[in-house]
Amino acid sequence: MKVLLYSGSQHLIERSGVGRAIYHQKEALSQNQVEYTTDIDDDWDIAHINTIFPGSFLLSRKAHRMGKKVVYHGHSTEEDFRNSFVGSNLVAPLFKKWLTLCYRQGDVIVAPTPYAKKLIDNYNTGRPVVSVSNGIDLSFYQRDEEAGRAFREKYGFTAEDKVVLSVGLPIDRKGIMDFIELAKRLPRYQFIWFGDLDVPMIPPHIKEALKTELPNLHFPGYICKEELRDAYSGSDVFLFLTKEETEGIVLLEALAMKCPVLVRDIPIYEDWLADGRQVHKAQDLEGFAAKLTGILEGALRQELPKVLAAGYEVARERSIESVGWQLAREYRHLMEPVPVAMPLGQAKRRFGRREVALLRQAVTSFLNG
């Protein structure tokens, strides 16, 4: 059994969570002795497709014509597409139709969490949906106090500074406006956000907000994973203000690095992250400000050792090795007969060239978030 790990237009998603998930898949399959290729012209039995570009859809159709099996990875949903960039809410219903069309090409759909599985189940694809985490490379994400000190020195933070870290594209859905407001309300703490700032379709009000000048607010832009690992080691808390996710790889990274985590209390984290147990949660600015103060210099500090240990266990359960075992299990199941995917003619009737072009532009901006 040989698996084709396919993304298509890899350069467009290199910095995204999808790009990182594909790297994790390679490592996961290698650790579980599952043979894979990234060469579409190679000989393979299963196409594991990670993106929703038109080329990915066409590959799924080609795979079925060749008698091959298809795994479609459900990294994206309409829900986390909204509030992402200029026009995303307007395009969202069309995006959902395209997602449904793509996911119907899979013999099985892999969703990163039970929450994402539930959303995709409601799309009525007619395909089985299973939950498998994107995973975390525990061998890479290990806390290094010396690297943490180097991070602080690079960005001008002292040993006494309390550093609040966040990561992601600076958009409404990720909570960038709340991040800036918290920096205003808590001037005694240093707030630093890593993420690509040069994205054309970021809304104008966000671009204007990013110009906010505060001595404790920092937007250095995108950094590589090695630098980000140093940032986790050198920060006092990871603040994840996202309003919608399918999982959140950066959250798993912070948990693996044993960095205290404060997240927005949203449905995706209800079943596997409890407030005060593996992470801390809040729902509004007042709650976030109170929890940050408690974690950094208040009563919540007393519970940190226990919370950090429980948070690390969450990451350990989602190790790359475990993910590889689960994917291998799904691949083996695919050797059994499954329903036929939607006919290509029906797909053509649903989407013309104009719709495909619009979706391609939207998807590119979304995936890079």
CSV table of C-alpha atoms in Angstrom, one decimal:
chain,number,residue,atom,x,y,z
A,1,MET,CA,0.0,0.0,0.0
A,2,LYS,CA,1.4,3.4,-1.1
A,3,VAL,CA,-0.1,6.8,-0.3
A,4,LEU,CA,0.1,9.9,-2.4
A,5,LEU,CA,0.2,12.9,-0.1
A,6,TYR,CA,-1.2,15.7,-2.2
A,7,SER,CA,-1.7,19.4,-1.6
A,8,GLY,CA,-1.4,21.1,-4.9
A,9,SER,CA,-0.2,24.7,-5.1
A,10,GLN,CA,2.1,24.0,-2.2
A,11,HIS,CA,3.7,27.4,-2.3
A,12,LEU,CA,0.3,29.0,-1.5
A,13,ILE,CA,-0.1,27.1,1.8
A,14,GLU,CA,3.5,26.8,2.9
A,15,ARG,CA,3.0,29.1,5.9
A,16,SER,CA,-0.5,28.0,6.8
A,17,GLY,CA,-1.8,25.4,9.2
A,18,VAL,CA,-2.6,23.1,6.3
A,19,GLY,CA,1.1,23.3,5.2
A,20,ARG,CA,2.2,22.3,8.7
A,21,ALA,CA,-0.4,19.5,8.8
A,22,ILE,CA,1.1,18.0,5.6
A,23,TYR,CA,4.6,18.1,7.1
A,24,HIS,CA,3.1,16.2,10.1
A,25,GLN,CA,1.5,13.6,7.9
A,26,LYS,CA,4.8,12.9,6.2
A,27,GLU,CA,6.4,12.4,9.6
A,28,ALA,CA,3.5,10.4,10.9
A,29,LEU,CA,3.5,7.9,8.0
A,30,SER,CA,7.3,7.5,8.2
A,31,GLN,CA,7.2,6.7,11.9
A,32,ASN,CA,4.5,4.0,11.2
A,33,GLN,CA,6.3,2.5,8.1
A,34,VAL,CA,3.6,3.6,5.7
A,35,GLU,CA,5.1,4.1,2.3
A,36,TYR,CA,4.1,7.5,0.7
A,37,THR,CA,5.0,9.7,-2.2
A,38,THR,CA,4.4,13.3,-3.1
A,39,ASP,CA,4.9,12.6,-6.9
A,40,ILE,CA,1.6,12.4,-8.7
A,41,ASP,CA,3.2,10.4,-11.5
A,42,ASP,CA,4.5,7.8,-9.1
A,43,ASP,CA,2.7,4.5,-8.5
A,44,TRP,CA,0.3,4.8,-5.6
A,45,ASP,CA,-2.9,3.2,-4.2
A,46,ILE,CA,-4.5,6.0,-2.2
A,47,ALA,CA,-4.6,9.8,-2.8
A,48,HIS,CA,-4.7,11.7,0.5
A,49,ILE,CA,-5.8,15.2,-0.6
A,50,ASN,CA,-5.2,18.2,1.7
A,51,THR,CA,-6.4,21.2,-0.3
A,52,ILE,CA,-9.6,22.3,-2.0
A,53,PHE,CA,-8.1,24.0,-5.1
A,54,PRO,CA,-9.6,23.0,-8.5
A,55,GLY,CA,-6.5,20.9,-9.2
A,56,SER,CA,-7.2,18.9,-6.0
A,57,PHE,CA,-10.7,18.2,-7.1
A,58,LEU,CA,-9.6,17.1,-10.6
A,59,LEU,CA,-7.0,14.7,-9.0
A,60,SER,CA,-9.7,13.1,-6.9
A,61,ARG,CA,-11.7,12.5,-10.1
A,62,LYS,CA,-8.7,11.1,-11.9
A,63,ALA,CA,-7.9,8.8,-8.9
A,64,HIS,CA,-11.4,7.3,-9.1
A,65,ARG,CA,-11.1,6.8,-12.8
A,66,MET,CA,-7.9,4.9,-12.1
A,67,GLY,CA,-9.6,2.7,-9.6
A,68,LYS,CA,-7.7,4.3,-6.7
A,69,LYS,CA,-9.0,5.3,-3.3
A,70,VAL,CA,-9.3,8.9,-2.0
A,71,VAL,CA,-8.9,10.4,1.5
A,72,TYR,CA,-10.1,14.0,1.6
A,73,HIS,CA,-8.8,15.9,4.6
A,74,GLY,CA,-11.4,18.3,6.0
A,75,HIS,CA,-9.1,21.1,7.1
A,76,SER,CA,-11.7,23.7,6.1
A,77,THR,CA,-15.2,24.5,7.0
A,78,GLU,CA,-17.6,27.3,6.1
A,79,GLU,CA,-17.7,28.3,9.8
A,80,ASP,CA,-13.9,29.1,10.0
A,81,PHE,CA,-14.0,30.6,6.5
A,82,ARG,CA,-16.2,33.5,7.7
A,83,ASN,CA,-14.6,36.6,9.2
A,84,SER,CA,-11.3,35.8,7.5
A,85,PHE,CA,-10.8,38.5,4.9
A,86,VAL,CA,-12.6,41.1,2.7
A,87,GLY,CA,-15.7,39.5,1.2
A,88,SER,CA,-15.4,36.2,3.0
A,89,ASN,CA,-18.9,36.3,4.6
A,90,LEU,CA,-20.4,37.1,1.2
A,91,VAL,CA,-18.6,34.2,-0.5
A,92,ALA,CA,-19.2,31.8,2.4
A,93,PRO,CA,-22.3,30.1,1.1
A,94,LEU,CA,-20.6,29.4,-2.3
A,95,PHE,CA,-17.5,28.2,-0.4
A,96,LYS,CA,-19.6,25.7,1.5
A,97,LYS,CA,-21.1,24.3,-1.7
A,98,TRP,CA,-17.5,24.0,-3.1
A,99,LEU,CA,-16.4,22.3,0.1
A,100,THR,CA,-19.2,19.8,-0.1
A,101,LEU,CA,-18.5,19.0,-3.7
A,102,CYS,CA,-14.8,18.4,-2.9
A,103,TYR,CA,-15.4,16.4,0.2
A,104,ARG,CA,-17.9,14.2,-1.7
A,105,GLN,CA,-15.0,13.0,-3.8
A,106,GLY,CA,-13.4,11.3,-0.8
A,107,ASP,CA,-14.1,7.7,0.0
A,108,VAL,CA,-13.5,8.9,3.6
A,109,ILE,CA,-13.2,12.4,5.0
A,110,VAL,CA,-10.7,13.1,7.8
A,111,ALA,CA,-11.6,15.9,10.2
A,112,PRO,CA,-9.0,17.2,12.7
A,113,THR,CA,-11.4,17.1,15.7
A,114,PRO,CA,-14.8,15.7,16.7
A,115,TYR,CA,-16.2,19.3,16.5
A,116,ALA,CA,-15.0,19.6,12.9
A,117,LYS,CA,-16.4,16.2,12.1
A,118,LYS,CA,-19.8,17.3,13.4
A,119,LEU,CA,-19.7,20.4,11.2
A,120,ILE,CA,-18.8,18.4,8.1
A,121,ASP,CA,-21.3,15.7,8.9
A,122,ASN,CA,-24.0,18.4,8.6
A,123,TYR,CA,-22.8,19.2,5.0
A,124,ASN,CA,-24.6,15.9,4.0
A,125,THR,CA,-21.7,14.7,1.8
A,126,GLY,CA,-22.8,11.1,2.0
A,127,ARG,CA,-19.3,10.1,3.0
A,128,PRO,CA,-18.0,8.7,6.3
A,129,VAL,CA,-16.2,11.3,8.4
A,130,VAL,CA,-13.6,10.3,10.9
A,131,SER,CA,-11.7,12.4,13.5
A,132,VAL,CA,-7.9,12.4,13.4
A,133,SER,CA,-5.8,15.2,14.9
A,134,ASN,CA,-3.4,17.1,12.8
A,135,GLY,CA,-0.9,16.1,15.4
A,136,ILE,CA,2.2,17.6,17.1
A,137,ASP,CA,5.9,16.8,16.8
A,138,LEU,CA,6.9,16.3,20.4
A,139,SER,CA,10.5,15.7,19.5
A,140,PHE,CA,10.7,19.2,18.0
A,141,TYR,CA,8.6,21.2,20.4
A,142,GLN,CA,10.6,20.9,23.6
A,143,ARG,CA,11.0,23.8,26.0
A,144,ASP,CA,14.5,25.4,26.0
A,145,GLU,CA,15.1,28.0,28.6
A,146,GLU,CA,18.3,29.3,27.0
A,147,ALA,CA,16.4,29.7,23.6
A,148,GLY,CA,13.7,31.5,25.5
A,149,ARG,CA,16.2,34.0,26.9
A,150,ALA,CA,17.6,34.6,23.4
A,151,PHE,CA,14.0,35.3,22.2
A,152,ARG,CA,13.6,37.9,24.8
A,153,GLU,CA,16.9,39.5,24.1
A,154,LYS,CA,16.1,39.7,20.3
A,155,TYR,CA,12.8,41.5,20.9
A,156,GLY,CA,14.0,43.7,23.7
A,157,PHE,CA,12.2,42.1,26.6
A,158,THR,CA,13.8,41.9,30.0
A,159,ALA,CA,13.8,38.9,32.3
A,160,GLU,CA,11.2,40.7,34.5
A,161,ASP,CA,8.8,41.5,31.6
A,162,LYS,CA,5.6,39.5,31.4
A,163,VAL,CA,5.2,38.4,27.8
A,164,VAL,CA,1.9,37.5,26.2
A,165,LEU,CA,2.3,35.6,22.9
A,166,SER,CA,-0.2,34.9,20.1
A,167,VAL,CA,0.2,33.4,16.6
A,168,GLY,CA,-1.8,33.5,13.4
A,169,LEU,CA,-3.0,35.7,10.6
A,170,PRO,CA,-4.2,39.0,12.1
A,171,ILE,CA,-7.8,38.8,11.2
A,172,ASP,CA,-11.1,39.2,13.0
A,173,ARG,CA,-11.7,35.4,13.4
A,174,LYS,CA,-8.3,35.1,15.1
A,175,GLY,CA,-9.2,37.8,17.6
A,176,ILE,CA,-6.7,40.4,16.6
A,177,MET,CA,-8.9,43.4,17.7
A,178,ASP,CA,-9.3,41.9,21.2
A,179,PHE,CA,-5.5,41.4,21.3
A,180,ILE,CA,-4.9,45.0,20.6
A,181,GLU,CA,-7.5,46.1,23.1
A,182,LEU,CA,-6.0,43.9,25.8
A,183,ALA,CA,-2.6,45.5,25.2
A,184,LYS,CA,-4.2,48.9,25.8
A,185,ARG,CA,-5.9,47.7,29.0
A,186,LEU,CA,-2.8,46.0,30.4
A,187,PRO,CA,0.1,48.3,29.7
A,188,ARG,CA,2.3,46.5,32.3
A,189,TYR,CA,2.5,43.4,30.1
A,190,GLN,CA,4.2,42.9,26.7
A,191,PHE,CA,2.0,41.7,23.9
A,192,ILE,CA,3.6,40.1,20.8
A,193,TRP,CA,1.8,38.6,17.8
A,194,PHE,CA,3.5,36.6,15.1
A,195,GLY,CA,1.8,36.2,11.7
A,196,ASP,CA,2.0,37.3,8.1
A,197,LEU,CA,1.1,41.0,7.9
A,198,ASP,CA,1.4,41.4,4.1
A,199,VAL,CA,-1.8,39.8,3.0
A,200,PRO,CA,-3.8,41.9,0.4
A,201,MET,CA,-7.2,40.7,1.4
A,202,ILE,CA,-7.0,41.6,5.1
A,203,PRO,CA,-9.8,44.1,5.8
A,204,PRO,CA,-8.9,47.8,5.9
A,205,HIS,CA,-10.0,48.2,9.5
A,206,ILE,CA,-7.6,45.5,10.5
A,207,LYS,CA,-4.7,47.0,8.6
A,208,GLU,CA,-5.5,50.3,10.3
A,209,ALA,CA,-5.6,48.7,13.7
A,210,LEU,CA,-2.2,47.1,13.1
A,211,LYS,CA,-0.7,50.6,12.9
A,212,THR,CA,-1.6,51.1,16.6
A,213,GLU,CA,1.5,52.3,18.4
A,214,LEU,CA,1.9,51.2,22.0
A,215,PRO,CA,5.2,50.5,23.8
A,216,ASN,CA,3.9,47.1,24.8
A,217,LEU,CA,2.4,46.0,21.5
A,218,HIS,CA,4.5,44.2,18.9
A,219,PHE,CA,3.8,42.8,15.4
A,220,PRO,CA,7.1,41.4,14.0
A,221,GLY,CA,5.4,39.5,11.2
A,222,TYR,CA,5.9,35.9,10.1
A,223,ILE,CA,8.7,33.8,11.7
A,224,CYS,CA,9.9,30.2,11.0
A,225,LYS,CA,9.0,27.3,13.3
A,226,GLU,CA,12.4,27.3,15.0
A,227,GLU,CA,12.0,30.9,16.0
A,228,LEU,CA,8.4,30.3,17.1
A,229,ARG,CA,9.6,27.4,19.3
A,230,ASP,CA,12.0,29.9,21.0
A,231,ALA,CA,9.1,32.3,21.4
A,232,TYR,CA,7.0,29.6,23.2
A,233,SER,CA,10.0,29.0,25.6
A,234,GLY,CA,10.4,32.7,26.3
A,235,SER,CA,6.8,33.7,26.8
A,236,ASP,CA,4.8,33.7,30.0
A,237,VAL,CA,1.4,32.8,28.4
A,238,PHE,CA,0.0,31.8,25.0
A,239,LEU,CA,-3.2,33.8,24.3
A,240,PHE,CA,-5.4,32.2,21.7
A,241,LEU,CA,-8.3,34.5,21.0
A,242,THR,CA,-9.6,32.6,18.0
A,243,LYS,CA,-13.4,32.6,17.6
A,244,GLU,CA,-13.6,29.5,15.3
A,245,GLU,CA,-11.2,26.7,14.6
A,246,THR,CA,-11.1,23.2,13.2
A,247,GLU,CA,-8.3,22.4,15.7
A,248,GLY,CA,-5.5,24.9,16.1
A,249,ILE,CA,-2.0,23.5,15.6
A,250,VAL,CA,-0.4,26.5,17.3
A,251,LEU,CA,-2.4,25.6,20.4
A,252,LEU,CA,-1.0,22.1,20.4
A,253,GLU,CA,2.5,23.5,20.0
A,254,ALA,CA,2.0,25.7,23.1
A,255,LEU,CA,0.7,22.8,25.1
A,256,ALA,CA,3.6,20.7,24.1
A,257,MET,CA,6.0,23.5,25.1
A,258,LYS,CA,4.4,23.7,28.5
A,259,CYS,CA,3.5,27.3,28.0
A,260,PRO,CA,0.5,28.4,30.0
A,261,VAL,CA,-2.5,28.7,27.6
A,262,LEU,CA,-5.5,31.0,27.7
A,263,VAL,CA,-8.2,30.4,25.1
A,264,ARG,CA,-11.5,31.8,24.1
A,265,ASP,CA,-14.3,29.6,25.5
A,266,ILE,CA,-15.7,28.3,22.2
A,267,PRO,CA,-17.5,25.0,21.3
A,268,ILE,CA,-14.5,23.3,19.7
A,269,TYR,CA,-12.7,23.1,23.0
A,270,GLU,CA,-15.6,22.0,25.2
A,271,ASP,CA,-14.9,18.3,25.1
A,272,TRP,CA,-11.2,18.1,25.4
A,273,LEU,CA,-9.9,21.2,27.2
A,274,ALA,CA,-11.4,22.2,30.6
A,275,ASP,CA,-11.1,25.6,32.2
A,276,GLY,CA,-8.5,25.4,35.0
A,277,ARG,CA,-7.5,21.8,34.1
A,278,GLN,CA,-5.5,21.8,30.9
A,279,VAL,CA,-5.9,25.5,29.9
A,280,HIS,CA,-7.7,28.6,31.1
A,281,LYS,CA,-10.7,30.0,29.3
A,282,ALA,CA,-12.5,33.3,29.1
A,283,GLN,CA,-15.3,34.7,26.9
A,284,ASP,CA,-14.9,38.5,26.8
A,285,LEU,CA,-12.3,41.3,27.3
A,286,GLU,CA,-13.0,41.6,31.1
A,287,GLY,CA,-12.6,37.8,31.5
A,288,PHE,CA,-9.4,37.7,29.4
A,289,ALA,CA,-7.9,40.6,31.4
A,290,ALA,CA,-8.7,39.0,34.7
A,291,LYS,CA,-7.4,35.6,33.7
A,292,LEU,CA,-4.2,37.0,32.3
A,293,THR,CA,-3.6,38.9,35.5
A,294,GLY,CA,-4.3,35.7,37.5
A,295,ILE,CA,-1.9,33.6,35.4
A,296,LEU,CA,0.9,36.1,35.3
A,297,GLU,CA,0.9,37.4,38.9
A,298,GLY,CA,-2.3,36.2,40.7
A,299,ALA,CA,-3.9,33.2,42.3
A,300,LEU,CA,-3.9,31.1,39.1
A,301,ARG,CA,-0.1,30.9,39.2
A,302,GLN,CA,-0.4,28.4,42.1
A,303,GLU,CA,-2.1,25.9,39.8
A,304,LEU,CA,0.2,26.3,36.8
A,305,PRO,CA,2.4,23.1,37.4
A,306,LYS,CA,-0.7,20.9,37.5
A,307,VAL,CA,-2.3,22.7,34.5
A,308,LEU,CA,0.8,22.5,32.4
A,309,ALA,CA,1.2,18.8,33.1
A,310,ALA,CA,-2.4,18.1,32.0
A,311,GLY,CA,-2.0,20.3,29.0
A,312,TYR,CA,1.1,18.4,27.9
A,313,GLU,CA,-0.8,15.2,28.2
A,314,VAL,CA,-3.3,16.6,25.7
A,315,ALA,CA,-0.5,17.2,23.2
A,316,ARG,CA,1.1,13.8,24.0
A,317,GLU,CA,-2.2,12.0,23.1
A,318,ARG,CA,-2.0,13.8,19.7
A,319,SER,CA,1.6,12.9,18.9
A,320,ILE,CA,2.7,12.4,15.3
A,321,GLU,CA,3.2,8.7,16.0
A,322,SER,CA,-0.4,8.3,17.2
A,323,VAL,CA,-1.7,10.2,14.2
A,324,GLY,CA,0.2,8.0,11.8
A,325,TRP,CA,-1.3,4.9,13.4
A,326,GLN,CA,-4.8,6.3,13.0
A,327,LEU,CA,-4.2,7.3,9.4
A,328,ALA,CA,-2.8,3.9,8.6
A,329,ARG,CA,-5.9,2.3,10.1
A,330,GLU,CA,-8.1,4.4,7.8
A,331,TYR,CA,-6.0,3.6,4.8
A,332,ARG,CA,-6.4,-0.1,5.4
A,333,HIS,CA,-10.2,0.3,5.7
A,334,LEU,CA,-10.2,1.9,2.3
A,335,MET,CA,-9.2,-1.4,0.7
A,336,GLU,CA,-12.9,-2.4,1.1
A,337,PRO,CA,-15.5,-1.3,-1.4
A,338,VAL,CA,-17.0,2.2,-1.0
A,339,PRO,CA,-19.6,4.3,-2.7
A,340,VAL,CA,-18.9,6.0,-6.0
A,341,ALA,CA,-18.1,9.7,-6.0
A,342,MET,CA,-20.2,12.4,-7.6
A,343,PRO,CA,-20.2,12.4,-11.4
A,344,LEU,CA,-18.0,15.1,-12.9
A,345,GLY,CA,-20.8,16.2,-15.2
A,346,GLN,CA,-22.9,17.1,-12.1
A,347,ALA,CA,-20.0,19.0,-10.7
A,348,LYS,CA,-19.6,21.1,-13.9
A,349,ARG,CA,-23.3,22.0,-13.8
A,350,ARG,CA,-22.8,23.4,-10.3
A,351,PHE,CA,-19.7,25.6,-10.9
A,352,GLY,CA,-18.7,27.5,-14.0
A,353,ARG,CA,-15.4,29.2,-14.7
A,354,ARG,CA,-16.3,32.4,-13.0
A,355,GLU,CA,-17.3,30.7,-9.7
A,356,VAL,CA,-14.2,28.5,-9.8
A,357,ALA,CA,-11.9,31.6,-10.2
A,358,LEU,CA,-13.7,33.4,-7.4
A,359,LEU,CA,-13.3,30.5,-5.1
A,360,ARG,CA,-9.7,30.0,-6.0
A,361,GLN,CA,-8.9,33.6,-4.9
A,362,ALA,CA,-10.9,33.1,-1.7
A,363,VAL,CA,-9.5,29.8,-0.8
A,364,THR,CA,-5.9,31.0,-1.3
A,365,SER,CA,-6.4,33.9,1.1
A,366,PHE,CA,-8.2,31.6,3.6
A,367,LEU,CA,-5.7,28.8,3.7
A,368,ASN,CA,-2.9,31.2,4.3
A,369,GLY,CA,-4.6,32.2,7.5
